[in-house]
Tab-separated table of C-alpha atoms in Angstrom:
chain	number	residue	atom	x	y	z
A	1	GLN	CA	68.993	-66.950	83.208
A	2	VAL	CA	65.088	-66.930	82.896
A	3	GLN	CA	63.614	-66.819	79.326
A	4	LEU	CA	60.071	-65.511	79.032
A	5	VAL	CA	57.841	-66.051	75.987
A	6	GLU	CA	54.689	-64.399	75.444
A	7	SER	CA	51.804	-65.176	72.905
A	8	GLY	CA	48.159	-64.138	72.572
A	9	GLY	CA	48.275	-60.455	71.391
A	10	GLY	CA	46.414	-59.024	68.567
A	11	LEU	CA	43.576	-56.673	67.542
A	12	VAL	CA	40.187	-56.600	69.174
A	13	GLN	CA	37.175	-54.411	69.109
A	14	PRO	CA	36.184	-52.445	72.195
A	15	GLY	CA	34.398	-54.589	74.451
A	16	GLY	CA	36.170	-57.616	73.369
A	17	SER	CA	38.382	-60.301	75.012
A	18	LEU	CA	42.034	-61.346	74.654
A	19	ARG	CA	43.891	-63.954	76.689
A	20	LEU	CA	47.789	-63.457	76.924
A	21	SER	CA	50.047	-66.445	77.895
A	22	CYS	CA	53.810	-66.510	79.172
A	23	ALA	CA	55.808	-69.422	79.420
A	24	ALA	CA	58.976	-69.243	81.629
A	25	SER	CA	62.121	-71.565	81.322
A	26	GLY	CA	65.475	-71.471	82.628
A	27	SER	CA	66.702	-71.302	86.331
A	28	ILE	CA	63.121	-70.708	88.035
A	29	PHE	CA	63.125	-70.284	91.531
A	30	SER	CA	60.315	-71.907	93.428
A	31	ARG	CA	59.327	-68.600	95.192
A	32	ASN	CA	58.793	-65.780	92.555
A	33	ASN	CA	56.412	-63.367	91.367
A	34	MET	CA	55.236	-63.204	87.740
A	35	GLY	CA	52.909	-60.938	85.960
A	36	TRP	CA	52.055	-58.416	83.285
A	37	TYR	CA	53.304	-54.984	82.683
A	38	ARG	CA	52.116	-52.749	79.560
A	39	GLN	CA	53.674	-49.735	77.772
A	40	ALA	CA	51.510	-47.343	75.500
A	41	PRO	CA	53.251	-45.082	73.077
A	42	GLY	CA	54.660	-41.966	74.742
A	43	LYS	CA	53.997	-43.493	78.210
A	44	GLN	CA	55.962	-45.227	80.948
A	45	ARG	CA	55.839	-48.933	81.607
A	46	GLU	CA	53.136	-49.748	84.172
A	47	LEU	CA	52.097	-52.561	86.274
A	48	VAL	CA	49.016	-54.276	85.005
A	49	ALA	CA	48.770	-57.285	87.369
A	50	THR	CA	51.071	-59.564	89.211
A	51	MET	CA	50.864	-62.906	91.129
A	52	THR	CA	53.111	-64.397	93.678
A	53	SER	CA	54.041	-67.996	93.745
A	54	GLY	CA	51.773	-68.432	96.635
A	55	GLY	CA	48.720	-66.804	94.864
A	56	SER	CA	48.588	-63.232	96.164
A	57	THR	CA	47.435	-60.786	93.368
A	58	THR	CA	48.002	-57.133	92.663
A	59	TYR	CA	46.049	-55.363	89.875
A	60	THR	CA	46.293	-51.838	88.760
A	61	ASP	CA	42.992	-49.921	89.415
A	62	SER	CA	41.958	-49.330	85.854
A	63	VAL	CA	41.818	-53.098	85.180
A	64	LYS	CA	40.383	-54.302	88.333
A	65	GLY	CA	36.883	-56.346	87.560
A	66	ARG	CA	37.999	-56.679	83.777
A	67	PHE	CA	41.251	-58.608	83.731
A	68	THR	CA	42.361	-61.656	85.606
A	69	ILE	CA	45.732	-63.092	86.120
A	70	SER	CA	46.303	-66.854	86.803
A	71	ARG	CA	49.318	-68.985	86.906
A	72	ASP	CA	50.376	-72.663	86.797
A	73	ASN	CA	53.475	-73.129	89.004
A	74	ALA	CA	54.117	-76.707	87.629
A	75	ARG	CA	53.913	-75.481	84.090
A	76	LYS	CA	55.729	-72.312	84.806
A	77	THR	CA	53.098	-70.152	83.074
A	78	VAL	CA	51.366	-67.077	83.716
A	79	ASP	CA	48.261	-66.074	81.826
A	80	LEU	CA	46.165	-62.639	81.592
A	81	GLN	CA	42.354	-62.980	80.808
A	82	MET	CA	41.398	-59.487	79.452
A	83	ASN	CA	37.505	-58.775	79.101
A	84	SER	CA	35.757	-55.759	78.310
A	85	LEU	CA	38.765	-54.330	76.634
A	86	LYS	CA	38.970	-50.589	75.932
A	87	PRO	CA	40.931	-48.409	73.484
A	88	GLU	CA	42.971	-47.130	76.428
A	89	ASP	CA	44.148	-50.780	76.980
A	90	THR	CA	46.120	-50.455	73.791
A	91	ALA	CA	49.828	-51.079	74.561
A	92	VAL	CA	52.668	-53.604	74.454
A	93	TYR	CA	52.231	-55.967	77.115
A	94	TYR	CA	55.130	-57.551	78.775
A	95	CYS	CA	55.564	-60.737	80.755
A	96	TRP	CA	57.586	-60.272	83.986
A	97	TYR	CA	59.382	-62.467	86.450
A	98	TRP	CA	61.009	-61.615	89.499
A	99	SER	CA	62.765	-63.776	92.308
A	100	ALA	CA	65.197	-62.896	94.933
A	101	ASP	CA	68.066	-64.871	93.496
A	102	ARG	CA	67.467	-63.932	89.949
A	103	GLY	CA	66.175	-60.334	89.892
A	104	ASN	CA	63.952	-59.131	87.064
A	105	TYR	CA	63.486	-60.613	83.598
A	106	TRP	CA	61.141	-59.336	80.877
A	107	GLY	CA	59.625	-60.989	77.802
A	108	GLN	CA	59.955	-59.527	74.128
A	109	GLY	CA	56.519	-57.954	74.411
A	110	THR	CA	53.252	-58.534	72.590
A	111	GLN	CA	50.917	-55.943	71.067
A	112	VAL	CA	47.467	-55.527	71.997
A	113	THR	CA	45.407	-53.038	70.006
A	114	VAL	CA	41.824	-52.407	70.768
A	115	SER	CA	40.045	-50.608	68.103
A	116	SER	CA	37.016	-50.509	66.057
């Protein structure tokens, strides 16, 4: 089992910044992918950014240049720095973990609201 605990969501004005953090615990395999997905009301969950344990990253086009993913393998954490936030970034953000031996795990989600 893998447990993921997120923190850092909230309300921010357009153009503002937020930082999301996720801490993993449990049976963590050394080779894994971690990252963030989001789900807006009435929409499907979508990939935001992911990072392998080797450091390779993937971003959805709409956040490139604004969001930065980082992780600390020793501490088993993954963060998402979100800058220049837009109203369309409003969603519930989910931490995600995948490894070949454990499969997919999700955090409970944290709300990000971008509004003036």
